[in-house]
Amino acid sequence: MTGGHDSAKGKLEAQGVTLRYDARTIAENLSVVIPDGSFTVIVGPNACGKSTLLRALSRLLVPSAGQVILDGKAIAGYPSKQVARTVGLLPQTSIAPDGITVADLVSRGRYPHQSFFRQWSQEDEVAVASAMAATQTTELSNRPVDELSGGQRQRVWVAMVLAQQTPILLLDEPTTFLDIAHQIELLNLCQDLNAAGRTIVAVLHDLNHACRYATNIIAMKDGTVIAEGPPAAIMTEKLVEDVFGLRCMIIEDPVSGTPLIVPKSGK
Ligand SMILES: Nc1ncnc2c1ncn2[C@@H]1O[C@H](COP(=O)(O)OP(=O)(O)OP(=O)(O)O)[C@@H](O)[C@H]1O
Ligand SMILES: [Mg+2]
């Protein structure tokens, strides 16, 4: 998968981490295990710390206490290219360099696989082409990224992280800006990647999508984990009320058989 490079296999966890921006503490003593090979979906209200947790799991943010463990070793101790060959992060928002084309941006996903001795190769070409095909961005190849629609741009960023070919993918709201068909397509793609052995961690706001696709849900509130486990085991009316302050009814999704959350009138 990573072309003979040393790369860890994909077990990721946060052990008692405290996550801060300067003086503002977002989470304290937070422990989260991403089950190996799972499709884990993180849900929770705005500002509860989901993106902050993904940043810590990808080593973009250094915990002020506790540690993130990748394959049994502190992630802080890995060479940065090895982390980048193992954990791919799609941030919630990204800004492309001015005037860069789609093909050039997606190609940047290959950077962790290159070195002075190993320049652009056929393998890189294939990884970029297949990431673009999977996200239906091939026909956008020569377009400047800053001239694309919001949904097209989102798919290009997804292509870039796919081109990285990491065993673990951390996707922060990957379906934002996408129309309903492209949302389902992207989630199906994640499911296929998961079936092929990748560990997927995605932040999603749509609880029904979360229940359909996740093998494991982590429900967060105020920097803490309120519940975690398979959707059918944890998604209850009480949990939705506790986490989101929303009264709802949970019925069976007529298509997938998974929990379907139907909000009750707010009054
Ligand atoms: N760079 C930053 N500097 C200071 N505070 C920040 C920074 N980034 C996020 N925060 C704060 O950290 C808290 C958690 O933010 P985070 O982005 O992790 O939330 P989230 O759960 O991803 O929310 P959303 O669903 O809106 O994306 C918020 O109160 C936010 O204002
Ligand atoms: Mg966020």
PDB file of C-alpha atoms and ligand atoms in Angstrom:
ATOM      1  CA  MET A   1       0.000   0.000   0.000  1.00  0.00           C
ATOM      2  CA  THR A   2       2.832   2.375   0.720  1.00  0.00           C
ATOM      3  CA  GLY A   3       5.307   1.096  -1.799  1.00  0.00           C
ATOM      4  CA  GLY A   4       7.793  -0.584   0.464  1.00  0.00           C
ATOM      5  CA  HIS A   5       8.233   2.396   2.750  1.00  0.00           C
ATOM      6  CA  ASP A   6       8.180   1.772   6.432  1.00  0.00           C
ATOM      7  CA  SER A   7       4.781   2.826   7.629  1.00  0.00           C
ATOM      8  CA  ALA A   8       2.885   1.890  10.732  1.00  0.00           C
ATOM      9  CA  LYS A   9      -0.168  -0.293  10.310  1.00  0.00           C
ATOM     10  CA  GLY A  10      -2.896   1.782  11.795  1.00  0.00           C
ATOM     11  CA  LYS A  11      -3.726   1.561  15.478  1.00  0.00           C
ATOM     12  CA  LEU A  12      -4.407   4.989  16.843  1.00  0.00           C
ATOM     13  CA  GLU A  13      -5.462   6.182  20.272  1.00  0.00           C
ATOM     14  CA  ALA A  14      -5.413   9.223  22.504  1.00  0.00           C
ATOM     15  CA  GLN A  15      -4.444   8.494  26.096  1.00  0.00           C
ATOM     16  CA  GLY A  16      -5.552  11.032  28.669  1.00  0.00           C
ATOM     17  CA  VAL A  17      -4.861  14.009  26.437  1.00  0.00           C
ATOM     18  CA  THR A  18      -5.358  17.624  27.364  1.00  0.00           C
ATOM     19  CA  LEU A  19      -5.937  19.750  24.276  1.00  0.00           C
ATOM     20  CA  ARG A  20      -5.467  23.503  24.435  1.00  0.00           C
ATOM     21  CA  TYR A  21      -5.214  26.575  22.289  1.00  0.00           C
ATOM     22  CA  ASP A  22      -3.088  28.902  24.396  1.00  0.00           C
ATOM     23  CA  ALA A  23      -5.062  29.410  27.599  1.00  0.00           C
ATOM     24  CA  ARG A  24      -8.300  27.886  26.283  1.00  0.00           C
ATOM     25  CA  THR A  25      -8.718  24.242  27.291  1.00  0.00           C
ATOM     26  CA  ILE A  26     -10.868  22.267  24.869  1.00  0.00           C
ATOM     27  CA  ALA A  27     -10.499  18.787  26.371  1.00  0.00           C
ATOM     28  CA  GLU A  28      -8.974  17.445  29.530  1.00  0.00           C
ATOM     29  CA  ASN A  29      -7.868  13.883  30.196  1.00  0.00           C
ATOM     30  CA  LEU A  30      -9.604  12.680  27.034  1.00  0.00           C
ATOM     31  CA  SER A  31      -9.064   9.056  26.031  1.00  0.00           C
ATOM     32  CA  VAL A  32     -10.235   7.690  22.709  1.00  0.00           C
ATOM     33  CA  VAL A  33      -9.423   4.415  20.973  1.00  0.00           C
ATOM     34  CA  ILE A  34      -9.875   4.139  17.229  1.00  0.00           C
ATOM     35  CA  PRO A  35     -10.508   0.422  16.695  1.00  0.00           C
ATOM     36  CA  ASP A  36      -8.143  -0.995  14.094  1.00  0.00           C
ATOM     37  CA  GLY A  37      -9.975  -1.440  10.780  1.00  0.00           C
ATOM     38  CA  SER A  38     -13.063   0.425  11.943  1.00  0.00           C
ATOM     39  CA  PHE A  39     -15.153   3.033  10.177  1.00  0.00           C
ATOM     40  CA  THR A  40     -15.415   5.374  13.135  1.00  0.00           C
ATOM     41  CA  VAL A  41     -17.701   8.401  12.950  1.00  0.00           C
ATOM     42  CA  ILE A  42     -17.342  11.243  15.454  1.00  0.00           C
ATOM     43  CA  VAL A  43     -20.521  13.188  16.178  1.00  0.00           C
ATOM     44  CA  GLY A  44     -21.225  16.055  18.526  1.00  0.00           C
ATOM     45  CA  PRO A  45     -22.392  19.655  18.676  1.00  0.00           C
ATOM     46  CA  ASN A  46     -20.480  22.550  17.122  1.00  0.00           C
ATOM     47  CA  ALA A  47     -17.401  23.580  19.091  1.00  0.00           C
ATOM     48  CA  CYS A  48     -17.319  20.391  21.233  1.00  0.00           C
ATOM     49  CA  GLY A  49     -13.770  19.595  20.079  1.00  0.00           C
ATOM     50  CA  LYS A  50     -14.149  17.168  17.164  1.00  0.00           C
ATOM     51  CA  SER A  51     -11.738  18.958  14.822  1.00  0.00           C
ATOM     52  CA  THR A  52      -9.361  19.576  17.705  1.00  0.00           C
ATOM     53  CA  LEU A  53      -9.303  15.836  18.437  1.00  0.00           C
ATOM     54  CA  LEU A  54      -8.583  15.006  14.773  1.00  0.00           C
ATOM     55  CA  ARG A  55      -5.739  17.513  14.807  1.00  0.00           C
ATOM     56  CA  ALA A  56      -4.257  15.825  17.842  1.00  0.00           C
ATOM     57  CA  LEU A  57      -4.667  12.362  16.285  1.00  0.00           C
ATOM     58  CA  SER A  58      -2.764  13.533  13.208  1.00  0.00           C
ATOM     59  CA  ARG A  59      -0.068  15.257  15.301  1.00  0.00           C
ATOM     60  CA  LEU A  60      -0.966  18.716  14.036  1.00  0.00           C
ATOM     61  CA  LEU A  61      -1.735  19.709  17.606  1.00  0.00           C
ATOM     62  CA  VAL A  62       0.527  18.605  20.425  1.00  0.00           C
ATOM     63  CA  PRO A  63      -1.359  17.664  23.617  1.00  0.00           C
ATOM     64  CA  SER A  64      -0.283  19.606  26.689  1.00  0.00           C
ATOM     65  CA  ALA A  65      -0.716  16.421  28.733  1.00  0.00           C
ATOM     66  CA  GLY A  66      -1.163  12.754  27.819  1.00  0.00           C
ATOM     67  CA  GLN A  67      -0.197  11.365  24.448  1.00  0.00           C
ATOM     68  CA  VAL A  68      -1.372  10.030  21.141  1.00  0.00           C
ATOM     69  CA  ILE A  69      -0.241   6.497  20.453  1.00  0.00           C
ATOM     70  CA  LEU A  70       0.270   5.124  16.952  1.00  0.00           C
ATOM     71  CA  ASP A  71       0.933   1.393  16.766  1.00  0.00           C
ATOM     72  CA  GLY A  72       2.011   1.209  20.363  1.00  0.00           C
ATOM     73  CA  LYS A  73       4.455   4.136  20.253  1.00  0.00           C
ATOM     74  CA  ALA A  74       4.035   7.829  21.023  1.00  0.00           C
ATOM     75  CA  ILE A  75       3.229   9.567  17.741  1.00  0.00           C
ATOM     76  CA  ALA A  76       5.507  12.416  18.833  1.00  0.00           C
ATOM     77  CA  GLY A  77       8.526  10.140  18.334  1.00  0.00           C
ATOM     78  CA  TYR A  78       7.918   9.228  14.668  1.00  0.00           C
ATOM     79  CA  PRO A  79       9.685  10.935  11.763  1.00  0.00           C
ATOM     80  CA  SER A  80       7.134  13.291  10.206  1.00  0.00           C
ATOM     81  CA  LYS A  81       7.100  11.637   6.779  1.00  0.00           C
ATOM     82  CA  GLN A  82       6.335   8.305   8.411  1.00  0.00           C
ATOM     83  CA  VAL A  83       3.343   9.858  10.186  1.00  0.00           C
ATOM     84  CA  ALA A  84       2.233  11.351   6.868  1.00  0.00           C
ATOM     85  CA  ARG A  85       2.492   7.953   5.183  1.00  0.00           C
ATOM     86  CA  THR A  86       0.325   6.438   7.894  1.00  0.00           C
ATOM     87  CA  VAL A  87      -2.263   9.048   8.874  1.00  0.00           C
ATOM     88  CA  GLY A  88      -3.966  11.223   6.246  1.00  0.00           C
ATOM     89  CA  LEU A  89      -5.965  14.235   7.423  1.00  0.00           C
ATOM     90  CA  LEU A  90      -8.656  16.060   5.489  1.00  0.00           C
ATOM     91  CA  PRO A  91      -9.008  19.283   7.504  1.00  0.00           C
ATOM     92  CA  GLN A  92     -12.397  20.960   7.897  1.00  0.00           C
ATOM     93  CA  THR A  93     -11.178  23.915   5.836  1.00  0.00           C
ATOM     94  CA  SER A  94      -8.121  24.209   3.649  1.00  0.00           C
ATOM     95  CA  ILE A  95      -6.773  26.952   1.444  1.00  0.00           C
ATOM     96  CA  ALA A  96      -5.126  26.004  -1.835  1.00  0.00           C
ATOM     97  CA  PRO A  97      -2.017  27.869  -2.995  1.00  0.00           C
ATOM     98  CA  ASP A  98      -2.972  30.660  -5.437  1.00  0.00           C
ATOM     99  CA  GLY A  99      -3.571  29.495  -8.985  1.00  0.00           C
ATOM    100  CA  ILE A 100      -2.664  25.835  -8.384  1.00  0.00           C
ATOM    101  CA  THR A 101      -4.349  23.338 -10.701  1.00  0.00           C
ATOM    102  CA  VAL A 102      -6.353  20.367  -9.529  1.00  0.00           C
ATOM    103  CA  ALA A 103      -3.766  17.858 -10.794  1.00  0.00           C
ATOM    104  CA  ASP A 104      -0.925  19.695  -9.034  1.00  0.00           C
ATOM    105  CA  LEU A 105      -2.811  19.898  -5.751  1.00  0.00           C
ATOM    106  CA  VAL A 106      -3.730  16.201  -5.773  1.00  0.00           C
ATOM    107  CA  SER A 107      -0.095  15.361  -6.621  1.00  0.00           C
ATOM    108  CA  ARG A 108       0.992  17.037  -3.387  1.00  0.00           C
ATOM    109  CA  GLY A 109      -0.602  14.090  -1.586  1.00  0.00           C
ATOM    110  CA  ARG A 110       2.376  12.052  -2.815  1.00  0.00           C
ATOM    111  CA  TYR A 111       4.942  14.209  -1.069  1.00  0.00           C
ATOM    112  CA  PRO A 112       5.396  11.872   1.948  1.00  0.00           C
ATOM    113  CA  HIS A 113       6.320   9.050  -0.438  1.00  0.00           C
ATOM    114  CA  GLN A 114       9.104  10.977  -2.107  1.00  0.00           C
ATOM    115  CA  SER A 115      12.674  11.668  -1.146  1.00  0.00           C
ATOM    116  CA  PHE A 116      15.893  12.846  -2.673  1.00  0.00           C
ATOM    117  CA  PHE A 117      16.461   9.300  -3.900  1.00  0.00           C
ATOM    118  CA  ARG A 118      12.909   8.603  -4.887  1.00  0.00           C
ATOM    119  CA  GLN A 119      11.470  11.236  -7.197  1.00  0.00           C
ATOM    120  CA  TRP A 120       8.128  11.239  -8.989  1.00  0.00           C
ATOM    121  CA  SER A 121       7.406   7.699 -10.191  1.00  0.00           C
ATOM    122  CA  GLN A 122       4.888   5.601 -12.048  1.00  0.00           C
ATOM    123  CA  GLU A 123       3.493   4.577  -8.671  1.00  0.00           C
ATOM    124  CA  ASP A 124       2.797   8.234  -7.824  1.00  0.00           C
ATOM    125  CA  GLU A 125       1.144   8.714 -11.205  1.00  0.00           C
ATOM    126  CA  VAL A 126      -1.137   5.729 -10.599  1.00  0.00           C
ATOM    127  CA  ALA A 127      -2.026   6.863  -7.056  1.00  0.00           C
ATOM    128  CA  VAL A 128      -2.994  10.346  -8.286  1.00  0.00           C
ATOM    129  CA  ALA A 129      -4.987   9.018 -11.235  1.00  0.00           C
ATOM    130  CA  SER A 130      -6.930   6.549  -9.107  1.00  0.00           C
ATOM    131  CA  ALA A 131      -7.636   9.131  -6.364  1.00  0.00           C
ATOM    132  CA  MET A 132      -8.998  11.493  -9.015  1.00  0.00           C
ATOM    133  CA  ALA A 133     -11.075   8.768 -10.638  1.00  0.00           C
ATOM    134  CA  ALA A 134     -12.547   7.731  -7.266  1.00  0.00           C
ATOM    135  CA  THR A 135     -13.613  11.300  -6.511  1.00  0.00           C
ATOM    136  CA  GLN A 136     -14.716  12.104 -10.067  1.00  0.00           C
ATOM    137  CA  THR A 137     -12.250  14.933 -10.380  1.00  0.00           C
ATOM    138  CA  THR A 138     -10.317  13.635 -13.399  1.00  0.00           C
ATOM    139  CA  GLU A 139     -12.134  15.953 -15.773  1.00  0.00           C
ATOM    140  CA  LEU A 140     -11.185  18.915 -13.561  1.00  0.00           C
ATOM    141  CA  SER A 141      -7.429  18.140 -13.808  1.00  0.00           C
ATOM    142  CA  ASN A 142      -6.313  21.315 -15.527  1.00  0.00           C
ATOM    143  CA  ARG A 143      -8.692  23.730 -13.788  1.00  0.00           C
ATOM    144  CA  PRO A 144      -7.361  26.140 -11.152  1.00  0.00           C
ATOM    145  CA  VAL A 145      -8.679  25.031  -7.746  1.00  0.00           C
ATOM    146  CA  ASP A 146      -9.791  28.557  -6.828  1.00  0.00           C
ATOM    147  CA  GLU A 147     -12.207  28.607  -9.780  1.00  0.00           C
ATOM    148  CA  LEU A 148     -14.125  25.510  -8.713  1.00  0.00           C
ATOM    149  CA  SER A 149     -17.499  25.253  -6.992  1.00  0.00           C
ATOM    150  CA  GLY A 150     -17.517  24.429  -3.278  1.00  0.00           C
ATOM    151  CA  GLY A 151     -18.461  20.806  -3.889  1.00  0.00           C
ATOM    152  CA  GLN A 152     -15.916  20.307  -6.662  1.00  0.00           C
ATOM    153  CA  ARG A 153     -13.213  21.781  -4.444  1.00  0.00           C
ATOM    154  CA  GLN A 154     -14.154  19.494  -1.557  1.00  0.00           C
ATOM    155  CA  ARG A 155     -13.796  16.458  -3.826  1.00  0.00           C
ATOM    156  CA  VAL A 156     -10.370  17.674  -4.944  1.00  0.00           C
ATOM    157  CA  TRP A 157      -9.177  17.885  -1.319  1.00  0.00           C
ATOM    158  CA  VAL A 158     -10.515  14.396  -0.715  1.00  0.00           C
ATOM    159  CA  ALA A 159      -8.578  13.238  -3.804  1.00  0.00           C
ATOM    160  CA  MET A 160      -5.406  14.745  -2.372  1.00  0.00           C
ATOM    161  CA  VAL A 161      -5.717  12.856   0.906  1.00  0.00           C
ATOM    162  CA  LEU A 162      -6.622   9.628  -0.953  1.00  0.00           C
ATOM    163  CA  ALA A 163      -3.524   9.996  -3.129  1.00  0.00           C
ATOM    164  CA  GLN A 164      -1.510   9.903   0.096  1.00  0.00           C
ATOM    165  CA  GLN A 165      -2.585   6.224   0.388  1.00  0.00           C
ATOM    166  CA  THR A 166      -2.418   6.038   4.153  1.00  0.00           C
ATOM    167  CA  PRO A 167      -3.745   3.078   6.161  1.00  0.00           C
ATOM    168  CA  ILE A 168      -5.585   5.586   8.395  1.00  0.00           C
ATOM    169  CA  LEU A 169      -7.781   8.390   7.047  1.00  0.00           C
ATOM    170  CA  LEU A 170      -9.054  11.206   9.265  1.00  0.00           C
ATOM    171  CA  LEU A 171     -11.794  13.115   7.435  1.00  0.00           C
ATOM    172  CA  ASP A 172     -13.219  16.251   8.997  1.00  0.00           C
ATOM    173  CA  GLU A 173     -16.719  16.728   7.583  1.00  0.00           C
ATOM    174  CA  PRO A 174     -15.839  15.240   4.189  1.00  0.00           C
ATOM    175  CA  THR A 175     -19.400  15.618   2.898  1.00  0.00           C
ATOM    176  CA  THR A 176     -19.657  19.402   3.486  1.00  0.00           C
ATOM    177  CA  PHE A 177     -20.665  21.276   0.329  1.00  0.00           C
ATOM    178  CA  LEU A 178     -21.598  18.066  -1.478  1.00  0.00           C
ATOM    179  CA  ASP A 179     -25.046  17.484  -2.971  1.00  0.00           C
ATOM    180  CA  ILE A 180     -26.947  14.457  -1.678  1.00  0.00           C
ATOM    181  CA  ALA A 181     -25.785  12.127  -4.473  1.00  0.00           C
ATOM    182  CA  HIS A 182     -22.139  13.099  -4.057  1.00  0.00           C
ATOM    183  CA  GLN A 183     -22.470  12.716  -0.269  1.00  0.00           C
ATOM    184  CA  ILE A 184     -23.644   9.135  -0.643  1.00  0.00           C
ATOM    185  CA  GLU A 185     -21.015   8.454  -3.275  1.00  0.00           C
ATOM    186  CA  LEU A 186     -18.249   9.696  -0.987  1.00  0.00           C
ATOM    187  CA  LEU A 187     -19.547   7.690   1.970  1.00  0.00           C
ATOM    188  CA  ASN A 188     -19.764   4.597  -0.242  1.00  0.00           C
ATOM    189  CA  LEU A 189     -16.166   5.225  -1.297  1.00  0.00           C
ATOM    190  CA  CYS A 190     -15.141   5.440   2.377  1.00  0.00           C
ATOM    191  CA  GLN A 191     -16.990   2.196   3.028  1.00  0.00           C
ATOM    192  CA  ASP A 192     -15.158   0.498   0.147  1.00  0.00           C
ATOM    193  CA  LEU A 193     -11.795   1.775   1.392  1.00  0.00           C
ATOM    194  CA  ASN A 194     -12.687   0.500   4.841  1.00  0.00           C
ATOM    195  CA  ALA A 195     -13.661  -2.916   3.440  1.00  0.00           C
ATOM    196  CA  ALA A 196     -10.288  -2.989   1.676  1.00  0.00           C
ATOM    197  CA  GLY A 197      -8.537  -2.558   5.024  1.00  0.00           C
ATOM    198  CA  ARG A 198      -8.235   1.167   5.728  1.00  0.00           C
ATOM    199  CA  THR A 199      -9.204   2.589   9.091  1.00  0.00           C
ATOM    200  CA  ILE A 200     -11.561   5.522   8.532  1.00  0.00           C
ATOM    201  CA  VAL A 201     -12.351   8.238  11.066  1.00  0.00           C
ATOM    202  CA  ALA A 202     -14.875  10.815   9.859  1.00  0.00           C
ATOM    203  CA  VAL A 203     -16.601  13.718  11.556  1.00  0.00           C
ATOM    204  CA  LEU A 204     -20.185  13.884  10.301  1.00  0.00           C
ATOM    205  CA  HIS A 205     -23.097  16.056  11.353  1.00  0.00           C
ATOM    206  CA  ASP A 206     -25.738  13.868   9.723  1.00  0.00           C
ATOM    207  CA  LEU A 207     -26.594  11.308  12.417  1.00  0.00           C
ATOM    208  CA  ASN A 208     -28.464   9.151   9.928  1.00  0.00           C
ATOM    209  CA  HIS A 209     -25.418   8.894   7.696  1.00  0.00           C
ATOM    210  CA  ALA A 210     -23.348   8.189  10.807  1.00  0.00           C
ATOM    211  CA  CYS A 211     -25.656   5.314  11.754  1.00  0.00           C
ATOM    212  CA  ARG A 212     -25.680   3.904   8.233  1.00  0.00           C
ATOM    213  CA  TYR A 213     -21.972   3.894   7.619  1.00  0.00           C
ATOM    214  CA  ALA A 214     -20.161   3.729  10.951  1.00  0.00           C
ATOM    215  CA  THR A 215     -19.036   0.477  12.512  1.00  0.00           C
ATOM    216  CA  ASN A 216     -18.225   2.567  15.578  1.00  0.00           C
ATOM    217  CA  ILE A 217     -19.578   5.936  16.719  1.00  0.00           C
ATOM    218  CA  ILE A 218     -17.895   8.322  19.151  1.00  0.00           C
ATOM    219  CA  ALA A 219     -20.370  10.859  20.543  1.00  0.00           C
ATOM    220  CA  MET A 220     -18.658  13.912  22.039  1.00  0.00           C
ATOM    221  CA  LYS A 221     -19.821  16.856  24.067  1.00  0.00           C
ATOM    222  CA  ASP A 222     -17.749  19.632  25.682  1.00  0.00           C
ATOM    223  CA  GLY A 223     -14.455  17.868  25.032  1.00  0.00           C
ATOM    224  CA  THR A 224     -15.549  14.560  26.532  1.00  0.00           C
ATOM    225  CA  VAL A 225     -16.749  11.264  25.101  1.00  0.00           C
ATOM    226  CA  ILE A 226     -20.357  10.618  26.106  1.00  0.00           C
ATOM    227  CA  ALA A 227     -20.762   7.267  24.351  1.00  0.00           C
ATOM    228  CA  GLU A 228     -18.907   5.025  21.946  1.00  0.00           C
ATOM    229  CA  GLY A 229     -19.768   1.806  20.168  1.00  0.00           C
ATOM    230  CA  PRO A 230     -21.725   0.433  17.223  1.00  0.00           C
ATOM    231  CA  PRO A 231     -24.640   2.674  16.140  1.00  0.00           C
ATOM    232  CA  ALA A 232     -27.356   0.176  17.053  1.00  0.00           C
ATOM    233  CA  ALA A 233     -25.905  -0.180  20.548  1.00  0.00           C
ATOM    234  CA  ILE A 234     -25.481   3.478  21.452  1.00  0.00           C
ATOM    235  CA  MET A 235     -27.879   5.609  19.393  1.00  0.00           C
ATOM    236  CA  THR A 236     -30.822   6.216  21.690  1.00  0.00           C
ATOM    237  CA  GLU A 237     -33.310   9.048  22.073  1.00  0.00           C
ATOM    238  CA  LYS A 238     -31.692   9.816  25.419  1.00  0.00           C
ATOM    239  CA  LEU A 239     -28.215  10.053  23.904  1.00  0.00           C
ATOM    240  CA  VAL A 240     -29.395  12.484  21.221  1.00  0.00           C
ATOM    241  CA  GLU A 241     -31.091  14.572  23.905  1.00  0.00           C
ATOM    242  CA  ASP A 242     -28.026  14.449  26.190  1.00  0.00           C
ATOM    243  CA  VAL A 243     -25.546  15.312  23.440  1.00  0.00           C
ATOM    244  CA  PHE A 244     -27.515  17.728  21.266  1.00  0.00           C
ATOM    245  CA  GLY A 245     -30.378  18.830  23.547  1.00  0.00           C
ATOM    246  CA  LEU A 246     -32.737  17.635  20.820  1.00  0.00           C
ATOM    247  CA  ARG A 247     -35.855  15.565  21.401  1.00  0.00           C
ATOM    248  CA  CYS A 248     -36.245  12.911  18.744  1.00  0.00           C
ATOM    249  CA  MET A 249     -37.773   9.608  17.875  1.00  0.00           C
ATOM    250  CA  ILE A 250     -35.607   6.767  16.656  1.00  0.00           C
ATOM    251  CA  ILE A 251     -37.067   4.394  14.123  1.00  0.00           C
ATOM    252  CA  GLU A 252     -35.538   1.758  11.885  1.00  0.00           C
ATOM    253  CA  ASP A 253     -34.145   3.044   8.620  1.00  0.00           C
ATOM    254  CA  PRO A 254     -36.361   1.255   6.063  1.00  0.00           C
ATOM    255  CA  VAL A 255     -33.447   0.819   3.661  1.00  0.00           C
ATOM    256  CA  SER A 256     -30.493  -0.089   5.880  1.00  0.00           C
ATOM    257  CA  GLY A 257     -32.166  -1.244   9.103  1.00  0.00           C
ATOM    258  CA  THR A 258     -29.914   1.105  11.104  1.00  0.00           C
ATOM    259  CA  PRO A 259     -31.229   3.723  13.576  1.00  0.00           C
ATOM    260  CA  LEU A 260     -32.992   6.646  11.873  1.00  0.00           C
ATOM    261  CA  ILE A 261     -33.230   9.814  13.934  1.00  0.00           C
ATOM    262  CA  VAL A 262     -36.404  11.825  13.440  1.00  0.00           C
ATOM    263  CA  PRO A 263     -36.409  15.148  15.312  1.00  0.00           C
ATOM    264  CA  LYS A 264     -39.578  16.008  17.228  1.00  0.00           C
ATOM    265  CA  SER A 265     -41.043  19.455  16.950  1.00  0.00           C
ATOM    266  CA  GLY A 266     -38.859  21.888  18.880  1.00  0.00           C
ATOM    267  CA  LYS A 267     -41.904  23.260  20.730  1.00  0.00           C
TER     268      LYS A 267
HETATM  269  N1  LIG B   1      -7.030  27.933  16.440  1.00  0.00           N
HETATM  270  C1  LIG B   1      -7.832  28.084  17.497  1.00  0.00           C
HETATM  271  N2  LIG B   1      -7.521  28.976  18.477  1.00  0.00           N
HETATM  272  C2  LIG B   1      -8.319  29.133  19.558  1.00  0.00           C
HETATM  273  N3  LIG B   1      -9.448  28.443  19.775  1.00  0.00           N
HETATM  274  C3  LIG B   1      -9.802  27.551  18.841  1.00  0.00           C
HETATM  275  C4  LIG B   1      -9.023  27.322  17.651  1.00  0.00           C
HETATM  276  N4  LIG B   1      -9.631  26.375  16.916  1.00  0.00           N
HETATM  277  C5  LIG B   1     -10.743  26.030  17.579  1.00  0.00           C
HETATM  278  N5  LIG B   1     -10.854  26.725  18.735  1.00  0.00           N
HETATM  279  C6  LIG B   1     -11.917  26.587  19.761  1.00  0.00           C
HETATM  280  O1  LIG B   1     -11.891  25.266  20.220  1.00  0.00           O
HETATM  281  C7  LIG B   1     -13.217  24.801  20.469  1.00  0.00           C
HETATM  282  C8  LIG B   1     -13.401  23.488  19.731  1.00  0.00           C
HETATM  283  O2  LIG B   1     -13.290  23.735  18.334  1.00  0.00           O
HETATM  284  P1  LIG B   1     -13.369  22.571  17.264  1.00  0.00           P
HETATM  285  O3  LIG B   1     -13.023  23.198  15.957  1.00  0.00           O
HETATM  286  O4  LIG B   1     -12.569  21.428  17.730  1.00  0.00           O
HETATM  287  O5  LIG B   1     -14.925  22.190  17.332  1.00  0.00           O
HETATM  288  P2  LIG B   1     -15.771  21.169  16.444  1.00  0.00           P
HETATM  289  O6  LIG B   1     -16.383  20.182  17.377  1.00  0.00           O
HETATM  290  O7  LIG B   1     -14.960  20.672  15.327  1.00  0.00           O
HETATM  291  O8  LIG B   1     -16.949  22.134  15.907  1.00  0.00           O
HETATM  292  P3  LIG B   1     -17.678  22.220  14.478  1.00  0.00           P
HETATM  293  O9  LIG B   1     -18.772  21.188  14.482  1.00  0.00           O
HETATM  294  O10 LIG B   1     -18.259  23.614  14.480  1.00  0.00           O
HETATM  295  O11 LIG B   1     -16.665  22.023  13.413  1.00  0.00           O
HETATM  296  C9  LIG B   1     -14.146  25.925  20.024  1.00  0.00           C
HETATM  297  O12 LIG B   1     -14.582  26.623  21.165  1.00  0.00           O
HETATM  298  C10 LIG B   1     -13.280  26.791  19.160  1.00  0.00           C
HETATM  299  O13 LIG B   1     -13.681  28.145  19.240  1.00  0.00           O
HETATM  300 MG    MG B   2     -14.990  20.947  13.340  1.00  0.00          MG
END
